[in-house]
Amino acid sequence: MSQQPLQDADQQSAAPNLNKHPEPSTPMTHRQIMETLAGLLSGMFVAILSSTIVANALPTIISDLHAGQTAYSWVITATLLAMTVTTPIWGKLSDLVDKKLLVQISLVIFVVGSIIAGLAANTGQLIAARTIQGVGAGGMTALTQTIMAVMVSPRERGRYGGYMSGLFAVGTVVGPLVGGAIVDTSWLGWRWCFFIGVPIAAVALVVLQKTMNLPMVKRQTTVDWLGAFFVAAATSLLLIWVSFAGDKYAWLSWQTGVMLGGTVVLVALLLLTESKTSDPIIPLHLFGNRTIVLAVIGSLVAGVAMYSGTTFLSQYFQLARDASPTAAGLLTLPMIFGLAIVSIVSGRLISRTGRWKIVLVIGSVLMVVGVTTLGTVRADTPYGLLAMYMFCVGAGVGMIMQNLVVAVQNQVRIHEIGAASATVAFMRSLGGAIGVAALGAVMANSITRYTESGLARLGISGSGAHSSSRLPSLPALSAPVRSVVEDGYGHGVADAFLYTAPLAVLALIAVLFIREVPLRTTIAPDPVVEAAGSASESRVGHC
């Protein structure tokens, strides 16, 4: 089918905006890009801050709400799940609706979720509120990548992507530190971890309104809501299974069979739906591109490493090394600095040289080294070694996360950038959600096993001294029991990272097989890419 009528319509719809910004095919000036980026980064910072501020506060929050390890994991997983299942929807909407309006809507949704979370009276309400936050975060995740692709060519995207990576790192650093300080301040309390982002969000909305002026480009099409339903249903059922397997029921049980079987059926229905609809939420023909398939694998593992690192390391420092929430945030700085510094440097290097595969390979190697070495830590591991291990994980994720998106955007048609970017972000969020849920369940079982074994050596009944349904209060324990519990948490957290190591090796293999294609130096459609995409879509349509 010819694309000319759509292109003509796009040009007409964008005409009223010519006085503000050029057409999408015309390069924007550095000043125009930075003005737009200022509004986008303001909103992004609120989402990042509100997400990370809870990291070091969670042990206190869960203890105050009288919950246990499963609830701990689900407070994180709920946000990741909602972000995962809505990211493709936001990505598709960005191809159809005003991107500025979508960014503002996603930010408002996030703020509403934050307010409800701050008022939560139990973990059920908190998890529901975190789900609402995840919907807004999904919008920011998908739209950030899409808007960047509209403004900047793939060759220059590493330069501006470095600003986003730097902001992500700053938000990731500031969030846990602020969250820890709030929890450690008696007259504030953990609820202000959620309330504090509201005034910042109000400022961000004003900045977005004044600075973000993108060309309005619409296409006549619809949102694949049925496909979105099957994405949400399949992902949710899979995450529920990995969260409770080994705790509420055995890994090999009839519940496992029902949930896995149901997931397979839902995935089959999703594939059938996406192959029949004219404008699918996840275009299946994209997976005819080897780079996209391999990038999806790499993004999934990067998500596991990133979210597991920020979630479980905080728990490790507080419950295995008796650090305060504020101190736990400071102790994880090597991983954040690795993410921030290396991502910015690698982005600029790619923009300067145009070579991106070597960056992905080095990042994958660092990620393998990082998660493997973190799998060897114990409660008494010297902090110098821990710092090196964390830096490797952060540097690896920083070199992989943003640059995989650039590699994918470079090989898809212009009007599919939103869907393609969202697909990669979707898999990264899915990896994080599955990783936190599954590894959280594995870690809980390991901690219980190690603790009960240690207590048995002291002649104490494990069932009476420790319960996986309630996080321990270390000051309330006697010295021998406290030592056993700290050892149990140190060893249990290490097991979670050790299980991640084979996945990191898989990501390295995937990156090695990605074929490096020179980055485009303009944002205009590439005839070769457009033709390849049309041919791939035609093959899928005839299946």
Coordinates of C-alpha atoms in Angstrom, one line a residue:
M1 CA 0.0 0.0 0.0
S2 CA 1.4 3.4 -0.9
Q3 CA 2.4 5.8 1.9
Q4 CA 1.9 8.9 -0.2
P5 CA -1.7 9.8 0.8
L6 CA -0.7 9.5 4.5
Q7 CA 2.4 11.6 4.0
D8 CA 0.3 14.3 2.3
A9 CA -2.2 14.3 5.1
D10 CA 0.6 14.5 7.6
Q11 CA 2.0 17.5 5.9
Q12 CA -1.4 19.3 5.8
S13 CA -2.1 18.5 9.5
A14 CA 1.3 19.9 10.5
A15 CA 1.1 23.1 8.5
P16 CA -0.4 25.3 11.2
N17 CA 2.7 24.6 13.4
L18 CA 5.3 25.8 10.8
N19 CA 5.9 29.1 12.6
K20 CA 6.8 27.4 15.8
H21 CA 8.7 24.3 14.7
P22 CA 9.8 22.8 11.4
E23 CA 8.3 19.7 9.8
P24 CA 9.4 16.4 11.3
S25 CA 11.7 15.8 8.3
T26 CA 13.4 19.2 8.9
P27 CA 16.1 19.1 11.5
M28 CA 15.3 21.2 14.6
T29 CA 17.9 23.6 15.9
H30 CA 19.8 22.8 19.1
R31 CA 17.9 25.5 20.9
Q32 CA 14.5 24.2 19.8
I33 CA 15.5 20.7 20.9
M34 CA 16.7 21.9 24.3
E35 CA 13.6 23.9 24.9
T36 CA 11.4 20.9 24.2
L37 CA 13.7 18.7 26.2
A38 CA 13.5 21.0 29.2
G39 CA 9.7 20.4 29.5
L40 CA 10.1 16.7 28.8
L41 CA 12.8 16.2 31.4
S42 CA 10.9 18.1 34.0
G43 CA 8.1 15.7 33.8
M44 CA 10.4 12.7 33.6
F45 CA 12.2 13.8 36.7
V46 CA 9.0 13.8 38.7
A47 CA 8.2 10.2 37.5
I48 CA 11.7 9.0 38.3
L49 CA 11.8 10.7 41.7
S50 CA 8.4 9.4 42.8
S51 CA 9.4 5.9 41.7
T52 CA 12.8 5.7 43.3
I53 CA 12.0 7.7 46.5
V54 CA 10.3 4.6 47.9
A55 CA 13.3 2.2 47.5
N56 CA 15.0 2.8 50.8
A57 CA 11.8 3.5 52.6
L58 CA 10.1 0.2 51.8
P59 CA 11.4 -1.8 54.7
T60 CA 10.0 0.8 57.0
I61 CA 6.7 1.1 55.1
I62 CA 6.2 -2.7 55.0
S63 CA 7.0 -3.0 58.7
D64 CA 4.6 -0.1 59.6
L65 CA 1.8 -1.7 57.6
H66 CA 2.5 -5.1 59.2
A67 CA 3.3 -6.9 55.9
G68 CA 6.0 -9.3 54.7
Q69 CA 8.4 -10.1 51.8
T70 CA 5.6 -10.9 49.3
A71 CA 4.0 -7.5 49.8
Y72 CA 7.5 -6.0 49.7
S73 CA 8.0 -7.4 46.2
W74 CA 4.5 -6.5 45.0
V75 CA 4.8 -2.8 46.0
I76 CA 7.5 -2.7 43.4
T77 CA 6.0 -5.2 41.0
A78 CA 2.6 -3.5 40.8
T79 CA 4.2 -0.3 39.4
L80 CA 6.3 -2.3 37.0
L81 CA 3.4 -4.4 35.9
A82 CA 1.2 -1.4 35.2
M83 CA 4.1 0.3 33.4
T84 CA 4.7 -2.8 31.3
V85 CA 1.2 -3.5 30.1
T86 CA 0.4 0.2 29.3
T87 CA 3.7 1.1 27.6
P88 CA 2.7 -0.4 24.2
I89 CA -0.7 1.5 24.5
W90 CA 1.0 4.8 25.2
G91 CA 3.4 4.1 22.3
K92 CA 0.6 3.4 19.9
L93 CA -1.3 6.5 21.1
S94 CA 1.8 8.6 20.5
D95 CA 1.5 7.7 16.8
L96 CA -2.1 8.9 16.7
V97 CA -2.5 11.8 19.3
D98 CA -0.8 15.0 20.3
K99 CA 2.3 13.8 22.2
K100 CA 2.4 16.9 24.4
L101 CA -1.1 16.2 25.7
L102 CA -0.2 12.5 26.3
V103 CA 2.8 13.5 28.4
Q104 CA 0.7 15.8 30.5
I105 CA -2.0 13.2 31.0
S106 CA 0.5 10.5 32.0
L107 CA 2.0 13.0 34.5
V108 CA -1.4 13.8 36.1
I109 CA -2.2 10.1 36.4
F110 CA 1.1 9.5 38.2
V111 CA 0.4 12.4 40.6
V112 CA -3.1 11.0 41.4
G113 CA -1.5 7.6 42.2
S114 CA 1.1 9.3 44.4
I115 CA -1.6 11.0 46.5
I116 CA -3.6 7.8 47.0
A117 CA -0.4 6.0 47.9
G118 CA 0.4 8.6 50.6
L119 CA -3.0 8.1 52.1
A120 CA -2.9 4.2 52.0
A121 CA -4.0 2.5 55.2
N122 CA -2.8 -1.0 54.2
T123 CA -0.6 -2.8 51.7
G124 CA -3.6 -3.6 49.5
Q125 CA -4.4 0.1 49.0
L126 CA -0.7 0.9 48.6
I127 CA -0.3 -1.7 45.9
A128 CA -3.4 -0.4 44.1
A129 CA -2.0 3.2 44.2
R130 CA 1.3 2.0 42.9
T131 CA -0.5 0.4 40.0
I132 CA -2.0 3.8 39.1
Q133 CA 1.5 5.3 39.4
G134 CA 2.7 2.6 37.0
V135 CA 0.2 3.7 34.3
G136 CA 1.6 7.2 34.4
A137 CA 5.1 5.9 34.4
G138 CA 4.4 3.8 31.4
G139 CA 3.4 6.9 29.5
M140 CA 6.5 8.8 30.4
T141 CA 8.7 5.8 29.5
A142 CA 7.2 5.3 26.0
L143 CA 6.7 8.9 25.1
T144 CA 10.2 10.0 26.1
Q145 CA 11.8 7.7 23.6
T146 CA 9.2 8.5 20.9
I147 CA 9.5 12.3 21.2
M148 CA 13.3 12.0 21.1
A149 CA 13.0 10.1 17.8
V150 CA 10.8 12.8 16.4
M151 CA 13.2 15.6 17.2
V152 CA 16.7 14.1 16.7
S153 CA 18.3 11.8 14.1
P154 CA 19.7 8.5 15.3
R155 CA 23.3 9.7 14.9
E156 CA 22.7 12.6 17.2
R157 CA 20.4 10.8 19.6
G158 CA 23.2 9.5 21.8
R159 CA 24.2 13.1 22.6
Y160 CA 20.7 14.2 23.8
G161 CA 20.0 10.7 25.2
G162 CA 22.9 11.3 27.5
Y163 CA 21.0 14.1 29.2
M164 CA 18.1 11.7 29.8
S165 CA 20.4 9.1 31.1
G166 CA 22.0 11.7 33.4
L167 CA 18.6 12.8 34.6
F168 CA 17.6 9.2 35.2
A169 CA 20.8 8.7 37.3
V170 CA 20.3 11.9 39.3
G171 CA 16.7 11.0 40.0
T172 CA 17.8 7.5 40.9
V173 CA 20.4 8.9 43.3
V174 CA 18.3 11.7 44.8
G175 CA 15.1 9.6 45.2
P176 CA 16.5 6.9 47.6
L177 CA 18.4 9.5 49.5
V178 CA 15.4 11.8 50.0
G179 CA 13.2 8.8 50.8
G180 CA 15.7 7.6 53.4
A181 CA 15.9 11.1 54.9
I182 CA 12.1 11.4 55.1
V183 CA 11.8 8.0 56.8
D184 CA 14.6 8.9 59.3
T185 CA 12.9 12.2 60.1
S186 CA 10.3 11.5 62.8
W187 CA 8.0 14.5 62.1
L188 CA 7.6 13.6 58.4
G189 CA 7.0 9.9 58.1
W190 CA 7.1 7.6 55.1
R191 CA 3.8 9.0 53.6
W192 CA 5.7 12.1 52.5
C193 CA 7.7 9.9 50.2
F194 CA 4.6 10.1 47.9
F195 CA 3.3 13.6 48.8
I196 CA 6.6 15.4 48.1
G197 CA 6.4 14.9 44.3
V198 CA 3.0 16.7 44.0
P199 CA 4.3 20.3 44.0
I200 CA 7.2 19.3 41.7
A201 CA 4.7 17.8 39.3
A202 CA 2.7 21.0 39.2
V203 CA 5.8 22.9 38.2
A204 CA 6.6 20.3 35.6
L205 CA 3.1 20.7 34.0
V206 CA 3.7 24.4 33.7
V207 CA 7.1 23.9 32.1
L208 CA 5.7 21.4 29.7
Q209 CA 2.9 23.7 28.6
K210 CA 5.3 26.5 27.9
T211 CA 8.3 24.7 26.3
M212 CA 7.0 21.6 24.5
N213 CA 5.9 22.6 21.0
L214 CA 6.1 19.6 18.6
P215 CA 4.5 19.4 15.1
M216 CA 1.1 17.8 15.3
V217 CA 1.1 14.7 13.0
K218 CA -1.9 12.4 13.0
R219 CA -2.8 9.2 11.1
Q220 CA -6.2 7.9 10.5
T221 CA -6.3 4.7 12.5
T222 CA -7.5 3.1 15.8
V223 CA -6.0 1.8 19.0
D224 CA -6.0 -2.0 19.3
W225 CA -7.8 -2.3 22.6
L226 CA -8.4 -6.1 22.3
G227 CA -4.6 -6.6 21.8
A228 CA -4.0 -4.4 24.8
F229 CA -6.3 -6.5 26.9
F230 CA -4.5 -9.7 26.0
V231 CA -1.1 -8.1 26.7
A232 CA -2.3 -7.0 30.1
A233 CA -4.0 -10.4 30.9
A234 CA -1.0 -12.6 29.8
T235 CA 1.5 -10.4 31.6
S236 CA -0.5 -10.2 34.8
L237 CA -1.2 -13.9 35.0
L238 CA 2.5 -14.7 34.5
L239 CA 3.6 -12.3 37.2
I240 CA 1.1 -13.6 39.7
W241 CA 2.4 -17.1 39.1
V242 CA 6.1 -16.1 39.6
S243 CA 5.2 -14.1 42.7
F244 CA 3.5 -16.8 44.6
A245 CA 5.2 -20.0 43.3
G246 CA 7.4 -21.6 45.9
D247 CA 5.5 -19.6 48.7
K248 CA 1.7 -20.1 48.4
Y249 CA 2.1 -23.3 46.4
A250 CA 4.9 -25.4 45.0
W251 CA 6.6 -24.6 41.7
L252 CA 5.4 -28.0 40.4
S253 CA 1.7 -27.9 41.3
W254 CA -1.7 -27.8 39.7
Q255 CA -1.7 -24.0 40.3
T256 CA 1.4 -23.7 38.2
G257 CA -0.1 -25.8 35.4
V258 CA -3.3 -23.7 35.3
M259 CA -1.4 -20.3 35.4
L260 CA 1.2 -21.3 32.8
G261 CA -1.4 -22.9 30.6
G262 CA -3.6 -19.8 30.9
T263 CA -0.6 -17.6 30.0
V264 CA 0.1 -19.7 26.9
V265 CA -3.6 -19.5 25.8
L266 CA -3.6 -15.7 26.3
V267 CA -0.4 -15.3 24.3
A268 CA -1.8 -17.4 21.5
L269 CA -4.9 -15.2 21.4
L270 CA -2.7 -12.1 21.5
L271 CA -0.7 -13.4 18.4
L272 CA -4.0 -14.2 16.6
T273 CA -5.4 -10.8 17.4
E274 CA -2.3 -8.9 16.3
S275 CA -2.0 -10.9 13.1
K276 CA -5.6 -10.0 12.1
T277 CA -6.0 -6.4 13.1
S278 CA -5.0 -3.6 10.6
D279 CA -3.1 -1.6 13.2
P280 CA -1.9 -3.8 16.0
I281 CA -0.6 -2.5 19.3
I282 CA 2.5 -4.7 18.9
P283 CA 3.2 -4.9 15.1
L284 CA 4.3 -8.5 14.6
H285 CA 6.2 -7.7 11.4
L286 CA 8.7 -5.8 13.5
F287 CA 9.9 -9.1 14.8
G288 CA 10.9 -10.1 11.3
N289 CA 13.8 -7.7 11.9
R290 CA 16.7 -9.6 13.6
T291 CA 18.0 -6.4 15.4
I292 CA 14.6 -5.8 17.0
V293 CA 14.3 -9.4 18.2
L294 CA 17.8 -9.4 19.7
A295 CA 17.3 -5.9 21.2
V296 CA 14.2 -7.1 22.9
I297 CA 16.1 -10.0 24.5
G298 CA 18.9 -7.6 25.7
S299 CA 16.3 -5.1 27.0
L300 CA 14.5 -7.8 29.0
V301 CA 17.7 -8.8 30.8
A302 CA 18.7 -5.1 31.3
G303 CA 15.4 -4.6 33.0
V304 CA 16.0 -7.6 35.3
A305 CA 19.4 -6.3 36.3
M306 CA 18.4 -2.6 36.8
Y307 CA 15.2 -3.1 38.8
S308 CA 16.5 -6.0 40.8
G309 CA 19.6 -4.0 41.7
T310 CA 17.7 -1.0 42.9
T311 CA 15.2 -3.1 44.8
F312 CA 17.3 -5.8 46.5
L313 CA 20.5 -3.9 47.2
S314 CA 18.5 -1.5 49.4
Q315 CA 17.1 -4.5 51.4
Y316 CA 20.6 -6.0 51.6
F317 CA 22.2 -2.9 53.1
Q318 CA 19.4 -2.3 55.6
L319 CA 18.8 -5.9 56.7
A320 CA 22.1 -7.6 56.1
R321 CA 24.4 -4.7 57.1
D322 CA 22.1 -2.8 59.5
A323 CA 22.3 0.5 57.5
S324 CA 19.7 3.2 57.9
P325 CA 17.5 4.1 54.9
T326 CA 19.6 7.2 54.2
A327 CA 22.9 5.3 54.5
A328 CA 21.5 2.5 52.2
G329 CA 21.0 5.2 49.6
L330 CA 24.5 6.4 49.9
L331 CA 26.0 2.9 49.8
T332 CA 24.3 2.2 46.4
L333 CA 25.9 5.3 44.8
P334 CA 28.6 3.3 42.9
M335 CA 25.9 1.6 40.8
I336 CA 24.1 4.9 40.1
F337 CA 27.4 6.6 39.2
G338 CA 28.2 3.8 36.9
L339 CA 24.9 4.2 35.2
A340 CA 25.1 8.0 34.9
I341 CA 28.7 8.5 33.9
V342 CA 29.1 5.6 31.5
S343 CA 25.7 6.2 29.8
I344 CA 26.5 9.8 29.1
V345 CA 30.1 9.1 27.9
S346 CA 29.0 6.2 25.7
G347 CA 26.1 8.2 24.2
R348 CA 28.5 11.0 23.2
L349 CA 31.0 8.4 21.8
I350 CA 28.3 6.9 19.6
S351 CA 27.2 10.4 18.3
R352 CA 30.8 11.2 17.5
T353 CA 31.8 7.9 15.8
G354 CA 28.5 6.4 14.6
R355 CA 29.6 3.0 16.0
W356 CA 27.3 1.5 18.6
K357 CA 27.7 -2.3 18.6
I358 CA 31.0 -2.2 20.4
V359 CA 29.3 -0.1 23.2
L360 CA 26.6 -2.8 23.5
V361 CA 29.1 -5.6 23.7
I362 CA 31.2 -3.9 26.4
G363 CA 28.1 -3.1 28.4
S364 CA 26.8 -6.7 28.2
V365 CA 30.2 -8.0 29.4
L366 CA 30.1 -5.5 32.3
M367 CA 26.6 -6.6 33.2
V368 CA 27.6 -10.3 33.3
V369 CA 30.6 -9.5 35.5
G370 CA 28.5 -7.3 37.8
V371 CA 25.6 -9.7 38.5
T372 CA 27.9 -12.7 38.8
T373 CA 30.1 -11.0 41.4
L374 CA 27.1 -9.7 43.3
G375 CA 26.0 -13.3 43.5
T376 CA 29.0 -14.0 45.7
V377 CA 28.4 -11.3 48.3
R378 CA 27.7 -12.0 52.0
A379 CA 26.8 -9.9 54.9
D380 CA 30.4 -9.3 55.7
T381 CA 31.8 -8.7 52.2
P382 CA 34.2 -5.7 52.2
Y383 CA 32.4 -2.6 50.9
G384 CA 35.3 -1.9 48.4
L385 CA 34.5 -5.1 46.5
L386 CA 30.7 -4.4 46.7
A387 CA 31.3 -0.9 45.2
M388 CA 33.2 -2.4 42.2
Y389 CA 30.5 -5.0 41.7
M390 CA 27.7 -2.4 41.8
F391 CA 29.6 -0.1 39.4
C392 CA 29.9 -2.9 36.9
V393 CA 26.2 -3.5 36.9
G394 CA 25.4 0.2 36.6
A395 CA 27.9 0.8 33.8
G396 CA 26.6 -2.3 31.9
V397 CA 23.0 -1.3 32.1
G398 CA 23.9 2.3 31.3
M399 CA 25.6 1.3 28.1
I400 CA 22.8 -1.1 27.0
M401 CA 19.5 0.5 28.0
Q402 CA 19.3 3.6 25.9
N403 CA 21.5 2.4 23.0
L404 CA 19.4 -0.6 22.3
V405 CA 16.5 1.7 21.7
V406 CA 18.6 3.8 19.3
A407 CA 19.6 0.7 17.4
V408 CA 15.9 -0.3 17.0
Q409 CA 14.7 3.2 16.0
N410 CA 17.4 3.3 13.4
Q411 CA 15.8 0.3 11.6
V412 CA 12.1 1.0 11.6
R413 CA 9.8 3.2 9.5
I414 CA 9.2 6.7 10.8
H415 CA 5.5 6.2 11.5
E416 CA 6.3 3.1 13.6
I417 CA 8.9 4.6 15.8
G418 CA 6.4 5.0 18.6
A419 CA 5.3 1.3 18.5
A420 CA 8.9 0.0 18.1
S421 CA 10.3 2.2 20.9
A422 CA 7.4 1.1 23.2
T423 CA 8.0 -2.5 22.4
V424 CA 11.6 -2.3 23.6
A425 CA 10.6 -0.4 26.7
F426 CA 7.8 -2.9 27.2
M427 CA 10.3 -5.8 27.3
R428 CA 12.6 -3.9 29.6
S429 CA 9.7 -3.2 32.0
L430 CA 8.5 -6.8 31.6
G431 CA 12.0 -8.1 32.5
G432 CA 12.1 -5.8 35.6
A433 CA 8.6 -6.9 36.7
I434 CA 9.2 -10.6 36.2
G435 CA 12.7 -10.2 37.7
V436 CA 11.5 -8.5 40.9
A437 CA 8.6 -10.8 41.3
A438 CA 10.4 -14.1 40.6
L439 CA 13.7 -13.2 42.3
G440 CA 11.8 -11.8 45.2
A441 CA 10.1 -15.1 45.7
V442 CA 13.4 -17.0 45.3
M443 CA 15.1 -14.6 47.7
A444 CA 12.3 -15.0 50.3
N445 CA 12.6 -18.8 50.2
S446 CA 16.4 -18.6 50.4
I447 CA 16.4 -16.2 53.4
T448 CA 14.0 -18.4 55.3
R449 CA 16.1 -21.5 54.6
Y450 CA 19.4 -19.9 55.5
T451 CA 17.9 -18.3 58.6
E452 CA 16.2 -21.4 59.9
S453 CA 19.4 -23.4 59.3
G454 CA 21.5 -20.9 61.2
L455 CA 19.0 -20.8 64.1
A456 CA 18.9 -24.5 64.2
R457 CA 22.7 -24.5 64.8
L458 CA 22.0 -22.3 67.8
G459 CA 19.4 -24.7 69.1
I460 CA 16.5 -22.3 68.3
S461 CA 13.3 -23.3 66.5
G462 CA 13.4 -21.4 63.2
S463 CA 9.6 -21.2 62.8
G464 CA 9.3 -19.3 66.1
A465 CA 12.2 -16.9 65.6
H466 CA 11.8 -15.9 62.0
S467 CA 8.9 -15.7 59.5
S468 CA 9.1 -14.7 55.9
S469 CA 5.7 -13.1 56.3
R470 CA 7.2 -10.3 58.4
L471 CA 10.4 -8.3 57.9
P472 CA 12.6 -8.5 61.0
S473 CA 13.4 -5.6 63.3
L474 CA 17.1 -6.0 63.8
P475 CA 17.4 -3.9 67.0
A476 CA 14.8 -6.1 68.7
L477 CA 16.8 -9.3 68.2
S478 CA 19.5 -10.7 70.5
A479 CA 23.1 -10.6 69.2
P480 CA 23.3 -14.3 68.1
V481 CA 19.9 -14.3 66.4
R482 CA 20.6 -10.9 64.8
S483 CA 23.9 -12.3 63.3
V484 CA 22.0 -15.3 61.8
V485 CA 19.3 -13.1 60.3
E486 CA 21.8 -10.7 58.8
D487 CA 23.8 -13.7 57.3
G488 CA 20.5 -15.0 55.9
Y489 CA 19.6 -11.8 54.2
G490 CA 23.1 -11.3 52.8
H491 CA 23.2 -14.8 51.3
G492 CA 19.6 -14.7 50.1
V493 CA 20.1 -11.4 48.2
A494 CA 23.2 -12.8 46.6
D495 CA 21.2 -15.8 45.4
A496 CA 18.9 -13.5 43.6
F497 CA 21.7 -12.0 41.6
L498 CA 23.3 -15.4 41.0
Y499 CA 20.1 -16.5 39.3
T500 CA 20.4 -13.4 37.0
A501 CA 23.8 -14.3 35.7
P502 CA 22.7 -16.9 33.1
L503 CA 20.2 -14.3 31.8
A504 CA 23.0 -11.7 31.5
V505 CA 25.0 -14.2 29.4
L506 CA 22.0 -14.7 27.2
A507 CA 21.9 -10.9 26.7
L508 CA 25.6 -10.9 25.7
I509 CA 25.0 -13.6 23.1
A510 CA 22.1 -11.7 21.7
V511 CA 24.1 -8.5 21.4
L512 CA 27.0 -10.3 19.7
F513 CA 24.6 -11.4 16.9
I514 CA 23.1 -7.9 16.3
R515 CA 24.1 -6.6 12.9
E516 CA 25.5 -3.1 13.1
V517 CA 23.8 -0.7 10.7
P518 CA 25.1 2.8 10.2
L519 CA 23.0 5.3 12.1
R520 CA 20.9 7.7 10.0
T521 CA 22.1 11.3 10.1
T522 CA 18.6 12.8 9.4
I523 CA 15.1 12.3 10.7
A524 CA 13.7 12.0 7.2
P525 CA 12.3 8.6 6.1
D526 CA 15.0 6.3 4.7
P527 CA 13.7 4.6 1.5
V528 CA 15.6 1.4 2.3
V529 CA 14.1 1.1 5.8
E530 CA 10.6 2.1 4.5
A531 CA 10.8 -0.6 1.8
A532 CA 12.0 -3.3 4.1
G533 CA 9.3 -2.5 6.6
S534 CA 6.6 -2.7 3.9
A535 CA 7.9 -6.0 2.7
S536 CA 8.0 -7.4 6.2
E537 CA 4.5 -6.2 6.9
S538 CA 3.3 -7.8 3.7
R539 CA 4.8 -11.2 4.7
V540 CA 3.0 -11.1 8.0
G541 CA -0.3 -10.0 6.4
H542 CA -0.2 -13.1 4.2
C543 CA 0.5 -15.6 7.0

